[in-house]
Short mmCIF file of C-alpha atoms in Angstrom, two decimals:
data_model
loop_
_atom_site.label_atom_id
_atom_site.label_comp_id
_atom_site.label_asym_id
_atom_site.label_seq_id
_atom_site.Cartn_x
_atom_site.Cartn_y
_atom_site.Cartn_z
CA UNK J 23 -182.47 121.29 58.38
CA UNK J 24 -183.15 123.63 60.82
CA UNK J 25 -182.41 127.22 60.88
CA UNK J 26 -178.98 127.33 63.45
CA UNK J 27 -177.68 123.59 60.62
CA UNK J 28 -178.57 126.16 57.92
CA UNK J 29 -176.39 128.69 58.93
CA UNK J 30 -173.50 126.09 60.00
CA UNK J 31 -173.75 124.96 56.35
CA UNK J 32 -173.05 128.46 55.07
CA UNK J 33 -170.25 129.75 57.24
CA UNK J 34 -169.13 126.46 55.87
CA UNK J 35 -168.86 127.18 52.69
CA UNK J 36 -167.64 130.68 53.62
CA UNK J 37 -164.11 129.34 54.88
CA UNK J 38 -163.52 127.21 52.12
CA UNK J 39 -164.20 129.83 49.21
CA UNK J 40 -161.68 132.16 51.40
CA UNK J 41 -159.10 129.11 52.10
CA UNK J 42 -159.19 128.33 47.74
CA UNK J 43 -159.53 131.89 47.29
CA UNK J 44 -156.30 132.80 49.62
CA UNK J 45 -154.63 129.80 48.32
CA UNK J 46 -154.82 131.61 44.76
CA UNK J 47 -153.81 134.78 46.03
CA UNK J 48 -150.28 133.32 47.89
CA UNK J 49 -149.62 131.64 44.05
CA UNK J 50 -150.21 135.06 42.26
CA UNK J 51 -148.13 137.09 45.22
CA UNK J 52 -145.21 134.10 44.67
CA UNK J 53 -145.37 134.15 40.68
CA UNK J 54 -145.22 137.61 40.69
CA UNK J 55 -142.55 137.94 42.72
CA UNK J 56 -140.84 135.38 41.36
CA UNK J 57 -141.08 137.21 37.71
CA UNK J 58 -139.93 140.69 39.40
CA UNK J 59 -136.40 139.28 40.27
CA UNK J 60 -135.51 137.13 37.24
CA UNK J 61 -136.11 139.82 35.16
CA UNK J 62 -134.02 141.97 38.03
CA UNK J 63 -131.61 139.48 37.26
CA UNK J 64 -132.16 139.17 33.45
CA UNK J 65 -133.24 135.57 33.76
CA UNK J 66 -136.63 136.59 32.81
CA UNK J 67 -138.40 133.71 30.03
CA UNK J 68 -141.28 135.43 29.68
CA UNK J 69 -141.10 136.84 26.47
CA UNK J 70 -137.96 136.59 25.76
CA UNK J 71 -136.52 135.77 22.99
CA UNK J 72 -134.76 132.54 22.31
CA UNK J 73 -131.50 132.39 20.21
CA UNK J 74 -132.23 129.64 17.66
CA UNK J 75 -129.14 129.73 16.06
CA UNK J 76 -127.61 126.90 17.92
CA UNK J 77 -130.98 125.22 18.08
CA UNK J 78 -131.08 124.85 14.26
CA UNK J 79 -127.26 123.82 14.20
CA UNK J 80 -127.59 121.13 16.39
CA UNK J 81 -131.37 119.70 14.36
CA UNK J 82 -129.62 119.88 11.08
CA UNK J 83 -126.03 118.07 12.23
CA UNK J 84 -128.03 115.29 14.25
CA UNK J 85 -129.42 114.36 10.05
CA UNK J 86 -126.04 115.31 8.18
CA UNK J 87 -123.02 115.22 11.36
CA UNK J 88 -123.28 113.19 14.03
CA UNK J 89 -126.10 111.05 13.14
CA UNK J 90 -124.11 109.27 9.95
CA UNK J 91 -125.60 107.71 7.12
CA UNK J 92 -128.66 105.91 9.16
CA UNK J 93 -129.94 108.94 10.33
CA UNK J 94 -129.61 110.47 6.60
CA UNK J 95 -130.72 107.89 5.05
CA UNK J 96 -133.96 108.10 7.80
CA UNK J 97 -134.64 111.22 6.81
CA UNK J 98 -133.13 112.66 4.03
CA UNK J 99 -133.22 108.70 1.27
CA UNK J 100 -129.22 109.06 1.18
CA UNK J 101 -125.79 108.38 2.79
CA UNK J 102 -123.91 111.17 3.80
CA UNK J 103 -121.59 110.79 0.81
CA UNK J 104 -124.41 111.12 -1.76
CA UNK J 105 -126.32 114.19 0.12
CA UNK J 106 -122.44 116.04 0.29
CA UNK J 107 -121.75 115.59 -3.64
CA UNK J 108 -126.19 116.49 -4.21
CA UNK J 109 -125.70 120.03 -2.38
CA UNK J 110 -121.63 120.51 -4.25
CA UNK J 111 -123.63 119.70 -7.67
CA UNK J 112 -126.72 122.48 -6.91
CA UNK J 113 -123.91 124.53 -6.20
CA UNK J 114 -121.43 124.19 -8.86
CA UNK J 115 -124.14 123.45 -12.20
CA UNK J 116 -127.89 124.29 -10.15
CA UNK J 117 -126.50 127.76 -8.59
CA UNK J 118 -127.77 127.55 -5.75
CA UNK J 119 -125.94 129.71 -3.71
CA UNK J 120 -125.63 131.28 0.31
CA UNK J 121 -127.57 133.49 0.95
CA UNK J 122 -127.06 134.90 4.14
CA UNK J 123 -129.58 133.06 6.26
CA UNK J 124 -130.46 129.88 5.16
CA UNK J 125 -126.87 127.42 4.46
CA UNK J 126 -127.15 125.30 1.50
CA UNK J 127 -127.33 121.89 3.45
CA UNK J 128 -130.37 123.47 4.91
CA UNK J 129 -131.96 124.20 2.19
CA UNK J 130 -132.03 120.58 0.66
CA UNK J 131 -132.46 118.83 3.72
CA UNK J 132 -135.28 120.66 4.26
CA UNK J 133 -136.53 120.21 0.64
CA UNK J 134 -135.56 115.94 0.79
CA UNK J 135 -137.56 116.26 4.00
CA UNK J 136 -140.64 117.19 2.65
CA UNK J 137 -140.12 115.40 -0.50
CA UNK J 138 -139.64 111.74 1.26
CA UNK J 139 -141.78 112.13 4.03
CA UNK J 140 -145.16 114.71 2.25
CA UNK J 141 -144.35 116.39 6.01
CA UNK J 142 -146.25 119.58 6.50
CA UNK J 143 -144.73 122.98 6.80
CA UNK J 144 -145.79 123.11 10.52
CA UNK J 145 -143.96 120.26 11.07
CA UNK J 146 -140.58 121.75 9.54
CA UNK J 147 -140.69 124.82 11.31
CA UNK J 148 -140.98 122.97 14.81
CA UNK J 149 -137.95 121.45 13.28
CA UNK J 150 -135.97 123.79 11.70
CA UNK J 151 -137.05 126.25 14.11
CA UNK J 152 -137.92 127.81 10.89
CA UNK J 153 -140.56 130.22 10.19
CA UNK J 154 -143.81 129.27 7.42
CA UNK J 155 -142.75 132.00 5.06
CA UNK J 156 -139.01 131.32 5.68
CA UNK J 157 -140.09 127.46 4.44
CA UNK J 158 -142.14 128.06 2.13
CA UNK J 159 -139.88 130.62 0.00
CA UNK J 160 -136.86 127.81 0.10
CA UNK J 161 -138.77 124.71 -0.74
CA UNK J 162 -140.59 126.61 -3.82
CA UNK J 163 -137.56 128.88 -4.72
CA UNK J 164 -138.06 130.03 -8.45
CA UNK J 165 -135.72 132.26 -10.44
CA UNK J 166 -137.56 135.09 -12.47
CA UNK J 167 -137.02 137.06 -14.87
CA UNK J 168 -135.11 139.98 -13.09
CA UNK J 169 -135.20 143.80 -14.04
CA UNK J 170 -131.92 143.86 -15.59
CA UNK J 171 -132.34 140.98 -17.87
CA UNK J 172 -130.83 141.76 -21.17
CA UNK J 173 -131.49 138.18 -22.65
CA UNK J 174 -132.89 139.06 -26.01
CA UNK J 175 -135.87 136.08 -25.90
CA UNK J 176 -137.37 137.09 -21.65
CA UNK J 177 -135.92 140.31 -21.42
CA UNK J 178 -139.40 141.66 -22.31
CA UNK J 179 -141.13 138.90 -19.76
CA UNK J 180 -139.73 140.59 -16.56
CA UNK J 181 -140.93 137.98 -13.53
CA UNK J 182 -141.48 135.04 -15.90
CA UNK J 183 -140.76 131.77 -14.69
CA UNK J 184 -140.63 129.90 -17.59
CA UNK J 185 -143.55 128.11 -19.59
CA UNK J 186 -145.71 125.48 -20.17
CA UNK J 187 -147.75 123.18 -22.73
CA UNK J 188 -149.12 120.09 -23.04
CA UNK J 189 -147.70 116.96 -25.48
CA UNK J 190 -149.67 113.77 -26.53
CA UNK J 191 -147.47 110.44 -25.72
CA UNK J 192 -148.51 107.32 -27.74
CA UNK J 193 -149.67 104.72 -25.27
CA UNK J 194 -151.64 101.07 -25.89
CA UNK J 195 -155.24 101.36 -23.46
CA UNK J 196 -157.34 98.73 -23.28
CA UNK J 197 -160.30 98.46 -26.21
CA UNK J 198 -162.74 100.12 -23.79
CA UNK J 199 -160.25 103.04 -22.89
CA UNK J 200 -159.43 104.05 -26.31
CA UNK J 201 -162.14 106.46 -27.22
CA UNK J 202 -161.24 108.36 -23.96
CA UNK J 203 -158.06 108.55 -25.24
CA UNK J 204 -158.16 109.29 -28.59
CA UNK J 205 -157.11 112.30 -30.07
CA UNK J 206 -158.78 114.72 -32.50
CA UNK J 207 -155.89 113.41 -34.72
CA UNK J 208 -157.68 110.01 -34.05
CA UNK J 209 -154.07 108.92 -31.91
CA UNK J 210 -154.45 106.62 -28.93
CA UNK J 211 -152.50 109.13 -26.60
CA UNK J 212 -152.18 110.32 -23.03
CA UNK J 213 -151.99 114.43 -22.51
CA UNK J 214 -148.92 115.24 -20.48
CA UNK J 215 -148.44 118.28 -19.19
CA UNK J 216 -144.66 120.31 -18.88
CA UNK J 217 -143.35 122.82 -16.77
CA UNK J 218 -140.36 124.12 -17.81
CA UNK J 219 -138.39 126.68 -16.43
CA UNK J 220 -135.78 129.55 -18.56
CA UNK J 221 -132.74 127.08 -18.70
CA UNK J 222 -134.86 124.27 -19.82
CA UNK J 223 -135.06 122.28 -17.20
CA UNK J 224 -138.24 120.48 -15.87
CA UNK J 225 -140.12 122.10 -13.01
CA UNK J 226 -143.30 120.01 -12.92
CA UNK J 227 -145.12 117.28 -14.71
CA UNK J 228 -148.51 116.21 -15.16
CA UNK J 229 -149.35 112.53 -16.46
CA UNK J 230 -151.82 110.50 -16.83
CA UNK J 231 -154.97 112.14 -18.28
CA UNK J 232 -156.97 110.89 -21.27
CA UNK J 233 -155.96 112.04 -25.26
CA UNK J 234 -159.47 114.04 -25.22
CA UNK J 235 -158.69 116.05 -22.32
CA UNK J 236 -158.37 119.45 -23.07
CA UNK J 237 -154.68 121.47 -21.99
CA UNK J 238 -156.95 123.84 -19.66
CA UNK J 239 -158.71 120.80 -18.07
CA UNK J 240 -155.76 119.10 -16.88
CA UNK J 241 -153.95 122.80 -15.77
CA UNK J 242 -156.77 123.36 -13.77
CA UNK J 243 -156.39 119.92 -12.22
CA UNK J 244 -152.38 120.11 -11.66
CA UNK J 245 -152.68 124.05 -9.65
CA UNK J 246 -155.89 122.13 -7.35
CA UNK J 247 -154.27 119.48 -6.30
CA UNK J 248 -152.34 119.19 -2.85
CA UNK J 249 -149.81 118.78 -4.69
CA UNK J 250 -149.68 120.05 -7.98
CA UNK J 251 -148.70 122.80 -9.47
CA UNK J 252 -147.33 125.67 -7.13
CA UNK J 253 -146.36 129.38 -8.00
CA UNK J 254 -144.64 131.22 -6.08
CA UNK J 255 -146.85 133.70 -4.08
CA UNK J 256 -144.41 137.07 -5.70
CA UNK J 257 -146.29 139.91 -7.56
CA UNK J 258 -145.79 139.91 -11.00
CA UNK J 259 -144.16 135.47 -10.98
CA UNK J 260 -146.10 133.87 -14.05
CA UNK J 261 -145.73 131.19 -16.66
CA UNK J 262 -145.94 132.07 -20.70
CA UNK J 263 -148.94 129.36 -22.27
CA UNK J 264 -150.18 129.54 -25.65
CA UNK J 265 -153.82 130.47 -26.48
CA UNK J 266 -155.46 127.15 -25.85
CA UNK J 267 -155.03 128.27 -22.28
CA UNK J 268 -156.91 130.98 -20.00
CA UNK J 269 -155.21 134.32 -19.81
CA UNK J 270 -154.70 135.20 -16.32
CA UNK J 271 -152.82 136.49 -13.47
CA UNK J 272 -149.97 133.41 -13.10
CA UNK J 273 -150.78 132.93 -16.40
CA UNK J 274 -149.80 134.83 -19.30
CA UNK J 275 -151.34 133.90 -23.36
CA UNK J 276 -150.46 135.35 -26.20
CA UNK J 277 -153.40 137.57 -28.38
CA UNK J 278 -156.16 135.36 -30.15
CA UNK J 279 -156.77 136.01 -33.77
CA UNK J 280 -153.71 137.20 -34.69
CA UNK J 281 -150.36 136.01 -36.17
CA UNK J 282 -148.17 133.69 -33.37
CA UNK J 283 -146.93 130.81 -34.99
CA UNK J 284 -142.99 131.16 -36.22
CA UNK J 285 -143.57 129.67 -39.47
CA UNK J 286 -146.20 133.01 -40.42
CA UNK J 287 -143.51 135.60 -39.58
CA UNK J 288 -140.60 133.79 -41.80
CA UNK J 289 -143.51 133.69 -44.74
CA UNK J 290 -143.12 136.67 -46.80
CA UNK J 291 -140.73 137.75 -44.02
CA UNK J 292 -143.30 139.74 -42.57
CA UNK J 293 -142.76 142.15 -39.72
CA UNK J 294 -145.06 142.69 -36.77
CA UNK J 295 -147.54 145.19 -38.03
CA UNK J 296 -148.55 146.22 -34.80
CA UNK J 297 -148.31 145.98 -31.23
CA UNK J 298 -150.57 143.34 -31.18
CA UNK J 299 -148.70 141.28 -33.66
CA UNK J 300 -144.79 141.95 -31.86
CA UNK J 301 -146.20 140.93 -28.62
CA UNK J 302 -146.98 137.90 -30.23
CA UNK J 303 -143.89 137.48 -31.86
CA UNK J 304 -141.79 138.17 -28.28
CA UNK J 305 -144.28 135.73 -27.06
CA UNK J 306 -143.71 132.90 -29.26
CA UNK J 307 -139.89 133.55 -29.39
CA UNK J 308 -139.64 133.10 -24.57
CA UNK J 309 -142.20 130.47 -25.50
CA UNK J 310 -140.80 128.16 -28.15
CA UNK J 311 -138.93 126.74 -25.11
CA UNK J 312 -140.44 124.65 -24.51
CA UNK J 313 -141.45 123.35 -27.83
CA UNK J 314 -137.39 122.21 -28.11
CA UNK J 315 -137.59 120.76 -24.76
CA UNK J 316 -140.05 118.35 -26.01
CA UNK J 317 -138.41 117.78 -29.04
CA UNK J 318 -134.99 116.82 -27.22
CA UNK J 319 -137.61 114.84 -24.10
CA UNK J 320 -138.77 112.96 -27.44
CA UNK J 321 -135.69 112.70 -29.09
CA UNK J 322 -133.45 111.24 -26.12
CA UNK J 323 -136.10 108.77 -25.44
CA UNK J 324 -136.96 107.16 -28.31
CA UNK J 325 -140.25 105.29 -27.11
CA UNK J 326 -141.85 108.24 -25.85
#
């Protein structure tokens, strides 16, 4: 290639680059002009806050409104009448109420969608135009002991969500598995973790573990599962546990090697002698709700 051809090639590249640069500058100026014009007219979409209230209503109405029973069954696994009845029961008997931010219908629908489809938090955000924090707060909504609680059993444990414990249920297993399911009392059983709130309602249940498994091991499995026991990320929320579990930020156990069970308090009518015994007595009085729950459960279902 001689010198004249090299010069022509360089000039050609120069004009190509200049044309591309001019095109980019033209696009930039047009975009800037449109943005300034729309902003003056109040129509800009850059940084504009969208009113999501109508979008949320449309999304919910598509499920429990104009969509009819078909959409409701697909999304919530129940008909419109069943959904309305469930919302009414949760409001009248369960204490679910409006808080001025999220309606009862949206709360229940969000919860059912996550349960029915194992939907991720981010997907529900897109569906209902909500933040991830809002979805988590209402899905895991709990009722801790308030500061002004006057219940003599629970007023000592502000922020407490309830209690948890394990119970043994007799099972029939193959002979080769009996050693794993044999408890320290030589029963062939499964160790079931139960979590209850202050109203003696089930919150979480984990079954299937062998009777030889320790309570702390089962609890560790429950809190590490993807769909396991969730404790709201709120400062001070926790569950009461017995001495078989490790004391921690989210689980409050009694003092070890200190009188605890109720029979030790009844015999001799002994009163607490120090602050440790007083704490254990109050702790047992509150945590004993789970023993009552297990007792009612086994009394209602004799096979257990």
